[in-house]
CSV table of N, CA, C and O in Angstrom, one decimal:
chain,number,residue,atom,x,y,z
A,9,UNK,N,118.2,118.4,128.0
A,9,UNK,CA,117.0,118.7,127.2
A,9,UNK,C,116.0,119.2,128.2
A,9,UNK,O,115.8,118.6,129.3
A,10,UNK,N,115.2,120.2,127.7
A,10,UNK,CA,114.1,120.7,128.6
A,10,UNK,C,112.8,120.4,128.1
A,10,UNK,O,111.9,120.0,128.8
A,11,UNK,N,112.6,120.4,126.7
A,11,UNK,CA,111.2,120.2,126.2
A,11,UNK,C,111.3,119.4,124.9
A,11,UNK,O,112.2,119.5,124.1
A,12,UNK,N,110.2,118.7,124.6
A,12,UNK,CA,109.9,118.0,123.4
A,12,UNK,C,108.6,118.5,122.9
A,12,UNK,O,107.6,118.4,123.6
A,13,UNK,N,108.5,119.0,121.7
A,13,UNK,CA,107.2,119.4,121.1
A,13,UNK,C,107.0,118.5,119.8
A,13,UNK,O,107.9,118.5,119.0
A,14,UNK,N,105.8,117.9,119.8
A,14,UNK,CA,105.5,117.1,118.6
A,14,UNK,C,104.8,118.0,117.6
A,14,UNK,O,103.8,118.7,117.9
A,15,UNK,N,105.2,117.9,116.3
A,15,UNK,CA,104.6,118.7,115.3
A,15,UNK,C,104.1,117.8,114.2
A,15,UNK,O,104.9,116.9,113.7
A,16,UNK,N,102.9,117.9,113.7
A,16,UNK,CA,101.9,118.8,114.2
A,16,UNK,C,101.3,118.3,115.6
A,16,UNK,O,101.3,117.1,115.9
A,17,UNK,N,100.7,119.2,116.4
A,17,UNK,CA,100.1,118.8,117.7
A,17,UNK,C,98.8,118.0,117.6
A,17,UNK,O,98.5,117.4,118.5
A,18,UNK,N,98.1,118.2,116.5
A,18,UNK,CA,96.9,117.4,116.3
A,18,UNK,C,96.8,117.0,114.8
A,18,UNK,O,97.4,117.6,113.9
A,19,UNK,N,96.1,115.9,114.5
A,19,UNK,CA,95.9,115.4,113.2
A,19,UNK,C,94.6,114.6,113.0
A,19,UNK,O,94.2,114.0,114.0
A,20,UNK,N,94.0,114.7,111.8
A,20,UNK,CA,92.9,113.9,111.5
A,20,UNK,C,93.3,113.1,110.3
A,20,UNK,O,93.7,113.7,109.3
A,21,UNK,N,93.2,111.8,110.4
A,21,UNK,CA,93.8,110.9,109.4
A,21,UNK,C,92.7,109.8,109.0
A,21,UNK,O,92.0,109.3,109.9
A,22,UNK,N,92.6,109.5,107.8
A,22,UNK,CA,91.6,108.5,107.3
A,22,UNK,C,92.2,107.1,107.5
A,22,UNK,O,93.4,106.9,107.4
A,23,UNK,N,91.4,106.1,107.9
A,23,UNK,CA,91.8,104.8,108.1
A,23,UNK,C,92.6,104.3,106.9
A,23,UNK,O,92.2,104.5,105.7
A,24,UNK,N,93.8,103.7,107.1
A,24,UNK,CA,94.7,103.3,106.1
A,24,UNK,C,95.7,104.3,105.7
A,24,UNK,O,96.6,104.0,104.9
A,25,UNK,N,95.5,105.6,106.2
A,25,UNK,CA,96.4,106.7,105.8
A,25,UNK,C,97.7,106.7,106.7
A,25,UNK,O,97.8,106.0,107.7
A,26,UNK,N,98.6,107.5,106.3
A,26,UNK,CA,99.9,107.7,107.1
A,26,UNK,C,100.1,109.2,107.3
A,26,UNK,O,99.6,110.0,106.5
A,27,UNK,N,100.8,109.5,108.3
A,27,UNK,CA,101.2,110.9,108.6
A,27,UNK,C,102.6,110.9,109.3
A,27,UNK,O,102.7,110.1,110.2
A,28,UNK,N,103.5,111.8,108.9
A,28,UNK,CA,104.8,111.9,109.6
A,28,UNK,C,104.7,113.0,110.6
A,28,UNK,O,104.2,114.1,110.4
A,29,UNK,N,105.3,112.7,111.8
A,29,UNK,CA,105.4,113.6,112.9
A,29,UNK,C,106.9,113.9,113.2
A,29,UNK,O,107.7,113.0,112.9
A,30,UNK,N,107.1,115.1,113.7
A,30,UNK,CA,108.5,115.5,114.0
A,30,UNK,C,108.5,115.8,115.5
A,30,UNK,O,107.6,116.5,116.0
A,31,UNK,N,109.6,115.4,116.2
A,31,UNK,CA,109.8,115.8,117.6
A,31,UNK,C,110.9,116.9,117.6
A,31,UNK,O,112.0,116.7,117.2
A,32,UNK,N,110.4,118.1,118.0
A,32,UNK,CA,111.3,119.2,118.2
A,32,UNK,C,111.9,119.2,119.6
A,32,UNK,O,111.1,119.4,120.5
A,33,UNK,N,113.2,119.1,119.7
A,33,UNK,CA,113.8,119.0,121.1
A,33,UNK,C,114.6,120.3,121.4
A,33,UNK,O,115.3,120.8,120.5
A,34,UNK,N,114.3,120.8,122.6
A,34,UNK,CA,114.9,122.1,122.9
A,34,UNK,C,115.7,122.0,124.3
A,34,UNK,O,115.2,121.2,125.2
A,35,UNK,N,116.8,122.8,124.4
A,35,UNK,CA,117.5,122.8,125.7
A,35,UNK,C,116.9,123.8,126.6
A,35,UNK,O,115.9,124.5,126.3
A,36,UNK,N,117.5,124.1,127.7
A,36,UNK,CA,117.0,125.0,128.7
A,36,UNK,C,117.0,126.5,128.2
A,36,UNK,O,116.3,127.3,128.8
A,37,UNK,N,117.7,126.7,127.1
A,37,UNK,CA,117.7,128.1,126.6
A,37,UNK,C,116.8,128.2,125.3
A,37,UNK,O,116.9,129.2,124.6
A,38,UNK,N,116.0,127.2,125.1
A,38,UNK,CA,115.1,127.1,124.0
A,38,UNK,C,115.8,127.0,122.7
A,38,UNK,O,115.2,127.5,121.7
A,39,UNK,N,117.0,126.5,122.7
A,39,UNK,CA,117.7,126.2,121.4
A,39,UNK,C,117.5,124.8,121.0
A,39,UNK,O,117.5,123.9,121.8
A,40,UNK,N,117.3,124.6,119.7
A,40,UNK,CA,117.1,123.3,119.2
A,40,UNK,C,118.3,122.4,119.4
A,40,UNK,O,119.4,122.9,119.1
A,41,UNK,N,118.1,121.2,119.8
A,41,UNK,CA,119.2,120.3,120.0
A,41,UNK,C,118.9,119.0,119.3
A,41,UNK,O,117.7,118.6,119.2
A,42,UNK,N,119.9,118.2,119.0
A,42,UNK,CA,119.7,116.9,118.4
A,42,UNK,C,119.5,115.9,119.6
A,42,UNK,O,120.4,115.9,120.5
A,43,UNK,N,118.5,115.1,119.5
A,43,UNK,CA,118.3,114.1,120.5
A,43,UNK,C,117.5,112.9,119.9
A,43,UNK,O,116.6,113.1,119.1
A,44,UNK,N,117.7,111.8,120.5
A,44,UNK,CA,117.0,110.6,120.0
A,44,UNK,C,115.7,110.5,120.9
A,44,UNK,O,115.8,110.6,122.1
A,45,UNK,N,114.6,110.3,120.2
A,45,UNK,CA,113.3,110.1,120.9
A,45,UNK,C,112.8,108.7,120.6
A,45,UNK,O,113.0,108.1,119.6
A,46,UNK,N,112.0,108.2,121.5
A,46,UNK,CA,111.2,107.0,121.4
A,46,UNK,C,109.8,107.4,121.2
A,46,UNK,O,109.2,108.1,122.0
A,47,UNK,N,109.2,106.8,120.1
A,47,UNK,CA,107.8,107.1,119.8
A,47,UNK,C,106.9,106.0,120.3
A,47,UNK,O,107.2,104.8,120.3
A,48,UNK,N,105.7,106.4,120.7
A,48,UNK,CA,104.7,105.4,121.2
A,48,UNK,C,103.3,105.9,120.9
A,48,UNK,O,103.0,107.1,120.8
A,49,UNK,N,102.3,105.0,120.7
A,49,UNK,CA,100.9,105.3,120.5
A,49,UNK,C,100.2,104.8,121.8
A,49,UNK,O,100.4,103.7,122.2
A,50,UNK,N,99.3,105.6,122.3
A,50,UNK,CA,98.5,105.2,123.5
A,50,UNK,C,97.4,104.2,123.2
A,50,UNK,O,96.9,103.5,124.0
A,51,UNK,N,97.0,104.1,121.9
A,51,UNK,CA,96.0,103.1,121.5
A,51,UNK,C,96.4,102.5,120.1
A,51,UNK,O,96.1,102.9,119.1
A,52,UNK,N,97.2,101.4,120.2
A,52,UNK,CA,97.8,100.8,119.1
A,52,UNK,C,96.7,100.1,118.2
A,52,UNK,O,97.0,99.7,117.0
A,53,UNK,N,95.5,99.9,118.7
A,53,UNK,CA,94.5,99.4,117.8
A,53,UNK,C,94.0,100.5,116.8
A,53,UNK,O,93.5,100.2,115.7
A,54,UNK,N,94.1,101.7,117.2
A,54,UNK,CA,93.7,102.9,116.3
A,54,UNK,C,94.8,103.2,115.4
A,54,UNK,O,94.6,103.5,114.2
A,55,UNK,N,96.1,103.1,115.9
A,55,UNK,CA,97.2,103.4,115.0
A,55,UNK,C,98.5,103.2,115.7
A,55,UNK,O,98.6,103.2,116.9
A,56,UNK,N,99.5,103.0,114.9
A,56,UNK,CA,100.9,102.8,115.4
A,56,UNK,C,101.8,103.8,114.8
A,56,UNK,O,101.5,104.5,113.8
A,57,UNK,N,102.9,104.0,115.5
A,57,UNK,CA,103.9,105.0,115.0
A,57,UNK,C,105.3,104.3,115.1
A,57,UNK,O,105.6,103.6,116.0
A,58,UNK,N,106.1,104.5,114.0
A,58,UNK,CA,107.4,103.8,114.0
A,58,UNK,C,108.5,104.7,114.5
A,58,UNK,O,108.2,105.8,115.0
A,59,UNK,N,109.7,104.2,114.5
A,59,UNK,CA,110.8,104.9,115.1
A,59,UNK,C,111.2,106.2,114.4
A,59,UNK,O,111.9,107.0,115.0
A,60,UNK,N,110.7,106.4,113.2
A,60,UNK,CA,111.0,107.6,112.4
A,60,UNK,C,109.9,108.7,112.6
A,60,UNK,O,109.9,109.8,112.1
A,61,UNK,N,108.8,108.3,113.3
A,61,UNK,CA,107.7,109.3,113.5
A,61,UNK,C,106.6,109.1,112.5
A,61,UNK,O,105.7,110.0,112.4
A,62,UNK,N,106.6,108.0,111.8
A,62,UNK,CA,105.5,107.8,110.8
A,62,UNK,C,104.3,107.1,111.4
A,62,UNK,O,104.5,105.9,111.9
A,63,UNK,N,103.2,107.7,111.4
A,63,UNK,CA,102.0,107.1,112.0
A,63,UNK,C,101.2,106.4,111.0
A,63,UNK,O,101.0,107.0,109.9
A,64,UNK,N,100.6,105.3,111.3
A,64,UNK,CA,99.8,104.5,110.4
A,64,UNK,C,98.4,104.3,111.0
A,64,UNK,O,98.3,103.8,112.1
A,65,UNK,N,97.4,104.8,110.4
A,65,UNK,CA,96.0,104.8,110.9
A,65,UNK,C,95.4,103.4,110.6
A,65,UNK,O,95.3,103.0,109.5
A,66,UNK,N,94.9,102.7,111.7
A,66,UNK,CA,94.4,101.3,111.5
A,66,UNK,C,92.9,101.2,111.6
A,66,UNK,O,92.3,100.4,110.8
A,67,UNK,N,92.3,101.9,112.5
A,67,UNK,CA,90.8,101.9,112.7
A,67,UNK,C,90.3,103.2,113.3
A,67,UNK,O,91.1,103.9,113.9
A,68,UNK,N,89.0,103.4,113.2
A,68,UNK,CA,88.4,104.6,113.7
A,68,UNK,C,88.6,104.7,115.2
A,68,UNK,O,88.5,103.8,115.9
A,69,UNK,N,89.0,105.9,115.6
A,69,UNK,CA,89.1,106.2,117.1
A,69,UNK,C,90.1,107.3,117.3
A,69,UNK,O,90.5,108.1,116.4
A,70,UNK,N,90.5,107.4,118.6
A,70,UNK,CA,91.5,108.5,118.9
A,70,UNK,C,92.7,107.8,119.6
A,70,UNK,O,92.5,106.8,120.3
A,71,UNK,N,93.8,108.5,119.5
A,71,UNK,CA,95.0,108.0,120.2
A,71,UNK,C,95.9,109.2,120.4
A,71,UNK,O,95.8,110.3,119.8
A,72,UNK,N,96.8,109.1,121.4
A,72,UNK,CA,97.8,110.1,121.6
A,72,UNK,C,99.2,109.5,121.3
A,72,UNK,O,99.5,108.4,121.8
A,73,UNK,N,99.9,110.2,120.5
A,73,UNK,CA,101.3,109.7,120.2
A,73,UNK,C,102.3,110.5,121.1
A,73,UNK,O,102.0,111.7,121.4
A,74,UNK,N,103.3,109.8,121.6
A,74,UNK,CA,104.3,110.5,122.5
A,74,UNK,C,105.7,110.3,121.9
A,74,UNK,O,106.0,109.2,121.5
A,75,UNK,N,106.4,111.4,122.0
A,75,UNK,CA,107.9,111.3,121.7
A,75,UNK,C,108.6,111.5,123.0
A,75,UNK,O,108.3,112.5,123.7
A,76,UNK,N,109.4,110.6,123.4
A,76,UNK,CA,110.0,110.7,124.8
A,76,UNK,C,111.5,110.5,124.7
A,76,UNK,O,112.1,109.8,123.9
A,77,UNK,N,112.2,111.2,125.6
A,77,UNK,CA,113.7,111.0,125.8
A,77,UNK,C,113.8,111.1,127.4
A,77,UNK,O,113.7,112.2,127.9
A,78,UNK,N,114.1,110.0,128.0
A,78,UNK,CA,114.1,109.9,129.4
A,78,UNK,C,112.8,110.3,130.0
A,78,UNK,O,111.8,109.8,129.7
A,79,UNK,N,112.8,111.3,130.9
A,79,UNK,CA,111.6,111.7,131.6
A,79,UNK,C,110.9,112.9,130.8
A,79,UNK,O,109.8,113.3,131.2
A,80,UNK,N,111.5,113.4,129.8
A,80,UNK,CA,110.9,114.5,129.0
A,80,UNK,C,110.1,113.9,127.8
A,80,UNK,O,110.6,113.0,127.1
A,81,UNK,N,108.9,114.4,127.6
A,81,UNK,CA,108.1,113.9,126.5
A,81,UNK,C,107.2,115.0,126.0
A,81,UNK,O,106.9,116.0,126.6
A,82,UNK,N,106.8,114.8,124.8
A,82,UNK,CA,105.8,115.7,124.1
A,82,UNK,C,104.8,114.8,123.4
A,82,UNK,O,105.1,113.6,123.1
A,83,UNK,N,103.6,115.3,123.1
A,83,UNK,CA,102.6,114.5,122.6
A,83,UNK,C,101.7,115.2,121.5
A,83,UNK,O,101.8,116.4,121.4
A,84,UNK,N,101.0,114.4,120.8
A,84,UNK,CA,100.0,114.9,119.8
A,84,UNK,C,98.8,114.1,119.8
A,84,UNK,O,98.9,112.9,120.1
A,85,UNK,N,97.7,114.7,119.6
A,85,UNK,CA,96.4,114.0,119.6
A,85,UNK,C,96.0,113.7,118.1
A,85,UNK,O,96.1,114.5,117.2
A,86,UNK,N,95.6,112.4,117.9
A,86,UNK,CA,95.2,112.0,116.6
A,86,UNK,C,93.8,111.4,116.6
A,86,UNK,O,93.4,110.6,117.5
A,87,UNK,N,93.0,111.8,115.6
A,87,UNK,CA,91.7,111.3,115.4
A,87,UNK,C,91.7,110.5,114.0
A,87,UNK,O,92.1,111.1,113.0
A,88,UNK,N,91.4,109.3,114.1
A,88,UNK,CA,91.4,108.4,112.9
A,88,UNK,C,89.9,108.3,112.5
A,88,UNK,O,89.0,108.0,113.3
A,89,UNK,N,89.6,108.6,111.2
A,89,UNK,CA,88.3,108.6,110.7
A,89,UNK,C,88.1,107.6,109.6
A,89,UNK,O,89.0,107.3,108.9
A,90,UNK,N,86.8,107.2,109.4
A,90,UNK,CA,86.5,106.3,108.3
A,90,UNK,C,86.1,107.2,107.1
A,90,UNK,O,85.5,108.3,107.3
A,91,UNK,N,86.5,106.9,105.9
A,91,UNK,CA,86.1,107.7,104.7
A,91,UNK,C,84.6,107.9,104.7
A,91,UNK,O,83.8,107.0,105.0
A,92,UNK,N,84.1,109.0,104.2
A,92,UNK,CA,82.7,109.3,104.2
A,92,UNK,C,82.0,108.9,103.0
A,92,UNK,O,80.8,108.9,102.9
A,93,UNK,N,82.7,108.4,101.9
A,93,UNK,CA,82.1,108.0,100.7
A,93,UNK,C,81.3,106.7,101.0
A,93,UNK,O,81.7,105.9,101.8
A,94,UNK,N,80.2,106.6,100.3
A,94,UNK,CA,79.3,105.4,100.4
A,94,UNK,C,79.2,104.7,99.1
A,94,UNK,O,79.6,105.2,98.1
A,95,UNK,N,78.6,103.6,99.1
A,95,UNK,CA,78.3,102.9,97.8
A,95,UNK,C,77.5,103.7,96.9
A,95,UNK,O,77.7,103.8,95.7
A,96,UNK,N,76.5,104.5,97.5
A,96,UNK,CA,75.7,105.4,96.7
A,96,UNK,C,76.6,106.4,96.0
A,96,UNK,O,76.4,106.7,94.8
A,97,UNK,N,77.6,107.0,96.7
A,97,UNK,CA,78.5,108.0,96.2
A,97,UNK,C,79.3,107.3,95.1
A,97,UNK,O,79.5,107.9,94.0
A,98,UNK,N,79.8,106.1,95.3
A,98,UNK,CA,80.6,105.4,94.3
A,98,UNK,C,79.8,105.2,93.0
A,98,UNK,O,80.2,105.4,91.9
A,99,UNK,N,78.5,104.7,93.2
A,99,UNK,CA,77.6,104.5,92.1
A,99,UNK,C,77.4,105.8,91.3
A,99,UNK,O,77.4,105.8,90.1
A,100,UNK,N,77.2,106.9,92.0
A,100,UNK,CA,77.0,108.2,91.4
A,100,UNK,C,78.2,108.6,90.6
A,100,UNK,O,78.1,109.1,89.5
A,101,UNK,N,79.4,108.4,91.1
A,101,UNK,CA,80.6,108.7,90.4
A,101,UNK,C,80.7,107.9,89.2
A,101,UNK,O,81.1,108.4,88.1
A,102,UNK,N,80.5,106.6,89.3
A,102,UNK,CA,80.6,105.7,88.2
A,102,UNK,C,79.6,106.1,87.1
A,102,UNK,O,79.9,106.0,85.9
A,103,UNK,N,78.3,106.4,87.5
A,103,UNK,CA,77.3,106.8,86.5
A,103,UNK,C,77.7,108.1,85.8
A,103,UNK,O,77.6,108.2,84.6
A,104,UNK,N,78.3,109.1,86.5
A,104,UNK,CA,78.7,110.3,85.9
A,104,UNK,C,79.9,110.0,84.9
A,104,UNK,O,79.9,110.6,83.8
A,105,UNK,N,80.8,109.1,85.3
A,105,UNK,CA,81.9,108.8,84.4
A,105,UNK,C,81.3,108.1,83.1
A,105,UNK,O,81.7,108.4,82.0
A,106,UNK,N,80.4,107.2,83.3
A,106,UNK,CA,79.8,106.5,82.1
A,106,UNK,C,79.1,107.5,81.2
A,106,UNK,O,79.2,107.5,80.0
A,107,UNK,N,78.3,108.4,81.8
A,107,UNK,CA,77.6,109.4,81.0
A,107,UNK,C,78.6,110.3,80.3
A,107,UNK,O,78.3,110.7,79.1
A,108,UNK,N,79.7,110.7,80.9
A,108,UNK,CA,80.7,111.5,80.3
A,108,UNK,C,81.3,110.8,79.1
A,108,UNK,O,81.4,111.4,78.0
A,109,UNK,N,81.6,109.5,79.3
A,109,UNK,CA,82.1,108.7,78.2
A,109,UNK,C,81.1,108.6,77.0
A,109,UNK,O,81.5,108.7,75.8
A,110,UNK,N,79.9,108.4,77.4
A,110,UNK,CA,78.8,108.3,76.3
A,110,UNK,C,78.7,109.6,75.5
A,110,UNK,O,78.6,109.6,74.3
A,111,UNK,N,78.7,110.7,76.2
A,111,UNK,CA,78.6,112.0,75.6
A,111,UNK,C,79.9,112.3,74.7
A,111,UNK,O,79.7,112.8,73.6
A,112,UNK,N,81.0,111.9,75.2
A,112,UNK,CA,82.2,112.0,74.4
A,112,UNK,C,82.2,111.2,73.2
A,112,UNK,O,82.5,111.7,72.1
A,113,UNK,N,81.7,109.9,73.3
A,113,UNK,CA,81.6,109.1,72.1
A,113,UNK,C,80.6,109.6,71.1
A,113,UNK,O,80.8,109.6,69.9
A,114,UNK,N,79.5,110.1,71.6
A,114,UNK,CA,78.4,110.7,70.8
A,114,UNK,C,79.0,111.9,70.0
A,114,UNK,O,78.8,112.0,68.8
A,115,UNK,N,79.7,112.8,70.7
A,115,UNK,CA,80.3,113.9,70.1
A,115,UNK,C,81.3,113.5,69.0
A,115,UNK,O,81.3,114.1,67.9
A,116,UNK,N,82.1,112.5,69.3
A,116,UNK,CA,83.1,112.0,68.3
A,116,UNK,C,82.4,111.5,67.1
A,116,UNK,O,82.8,111.8,65.9
A,117,UNK,N,81.3,110.8,67.2
A,117,UNK,CA,80.5,110.3,66.1
A,117,UNK,C,79.9,111.4,65.3
A,117,UNK,O,80.0,111.5,64.1
A,118,UNK,N,79.3,112.4,66.0
A,118,UNK,CA,78.8,113.6,65.4
A,118,UNK,C,79.8,114.4,64.6
A,118,UNK,O,79.6,114.8,63.5
A,119,UNK,N,81.0,114.5,65.2
A,119,UNK,CA,82.1,115.2,64.5
A,119,UNK,C,82.5,114.4,63.2
A,119,UNK,O,82.8,115.1,62.2
A,120,UNK,N,82.6,113.1,63.3
A,120,UNK,CA,82.9,112.3,62.1
A,120,UNK,C,81.8,112.5,61.0
A,120,UNK,O,82.1,112.7,59.8
A,121,UNK,N,80.5,112.5,61.4
A,121,UNK,CA,79.4,112.8,60.5
A,121,UNK,C,79.5,114.1,59.9
A,121,UNK,O,79.3,114.3,58.7
A,122,UNK,N,79.9,115.1,60.7
A,122,UNK,CA,80.0,116.5,60.1
A,122,UNK,C,81.2,116.5,59.1
A,122,UNK,O,81.1,117.2,58.1
A,123,UNK,N,82.3,115.8,59.4
A,123,UNK,CA,83.4,115.8,58.5
A,123,UNK,C,83.0,115.1,57.2
A,123,UNK,O,83.3,115.5,56.1
A,124,UNK,N,82.2,114.0,57.3
A,124,UNK,CA,81.7,113.4,56.1
A,124,UNK,C,80.8,114.3,55.3
A,124,UNK,O,80.9,114.4,54.1
A,125,UNK,N,79.9,115.0,56.0
A,125,UNK,CA,79.0,116.0,55.3
A,125,UNK,C,79.8,117.0,54.6
A,125,UNK,O,79.5,117.4,53.4
A,126,UNK,N,80.8,117.6,55.2
A,126,UNK,CA,81.7,118.6,54.6
A,126,UNK,C,82.4,118.0,53.4
A,126,UNK,O,82.5,118.7,52.4
A,127,UNK,N,82.8,116.8,53.5
A,127,UNK,CA,83.5,116.1,52.4
A,127,UNK,C,82.5,116.0,51.2
A,127,UNK,O,82.9,116.2,50.0
A,128,UNK,N,81.2,115.6,51.5
A,128,UNK,CA,80.3,115.5,50.4
A,128,UNK,C,80.0,116.8,49.7
A,128,UNK,O,79.8,117.0,48.5
A,129,UNK,N,79.9,117.9,50.6
A,129,UNK,CA,79.7,119.3,50.0
A,129,UNK,C,80.9,119.7,49.1
A,129,UNK,O,80.7,120.2,48.1
A,130,UNK,N,82.1,119.4,49.6
A,130,UNK,CA,83.3,119.7,48.7
A,130,UNK,C,83.2,118.9,47.4
A,130,UNK,O,83.5,119.5,46.4
A,131,UNK,N,82.8,117.6,47.5
A,131,UNK,CA,82.7,116.8,46.3
A,131,UNK,C,81.7,117.5,45.3
A,131,UNK,O,81.9,117.6,44.1
A,132,UNK,N,80.5,117.9,45.9
A,132,UNK,CA,79.5,118.5,45.0
A,132,UNK,C,80.0,119.8,44.4
A,132,UNK,O,79.7,120.1,43.3
A,133,UNK,N,80.7,120.6,45.2
A,133,UNK,CA,81.3,121.9,44.7
A,133,UNK,C,82.3,121.7,43.7
A,133,UNK,O,82.4,122.4,42.7
A,134,UNK,N,83.1,120.6,43.8
A,134,UNK,CA,84.2,120.3,42.8
A,134,UNK,C,83.6,119.8,41.5
A,134,UNK,O,84.2,120.0,40.5
A,135,UNK,N,82.4,119.2,41.5
A,135,UNK,CA,81.7,118.8,40.3
A,135,UNK,C,81.2,119.9,39.5
A,135,UNK,O,81.0,119.8,38.3
A,136,UNK,N,80.9,121.0,40.1
A,136,UNK,CA,80.3,122.2,39.4
A,136,UNK,C,81.3,122.9,38.6
A,136,UNK,O,82.4,123.1,38.5
C-alpha cells in the first residue's frame, strides 16, 4: 500500500451528529486495493470514530481523524459546532405554529358558517 485518502477530507458536524468517513487505499500504481485500517480521533472529547469510520460529534471544537495501516495513514479535519438556534428562535417557531393553527381553525369555522349560510339560502329558495 502506498497511500490512504480519507473521504471527505473535511467536515462540519453539529454536536450530537454523526458522519461516515471512508478510507480509500491505493497501491504504488494508484490502483484501489482492499486493506484494513485503524481509525482514531486526535481529540476524543470533541468526537470519536468507530472501526467502521463512523464519527460521533460530542462537543464543540476541532479534531483530526486518521485512518492508518502500518506506517501509512490519511486524515481528515473535522469541526464540531453547536446548533445556532436559540430559545428566542424556538419561541418564534412555536408562536408561528400556534398562529398557523389558529388561522386554520378560524378558516375552518368560517367555512362551516359559509356552508350553513348556503344551506339556509337553499332552504329559502326551495320554499319559493
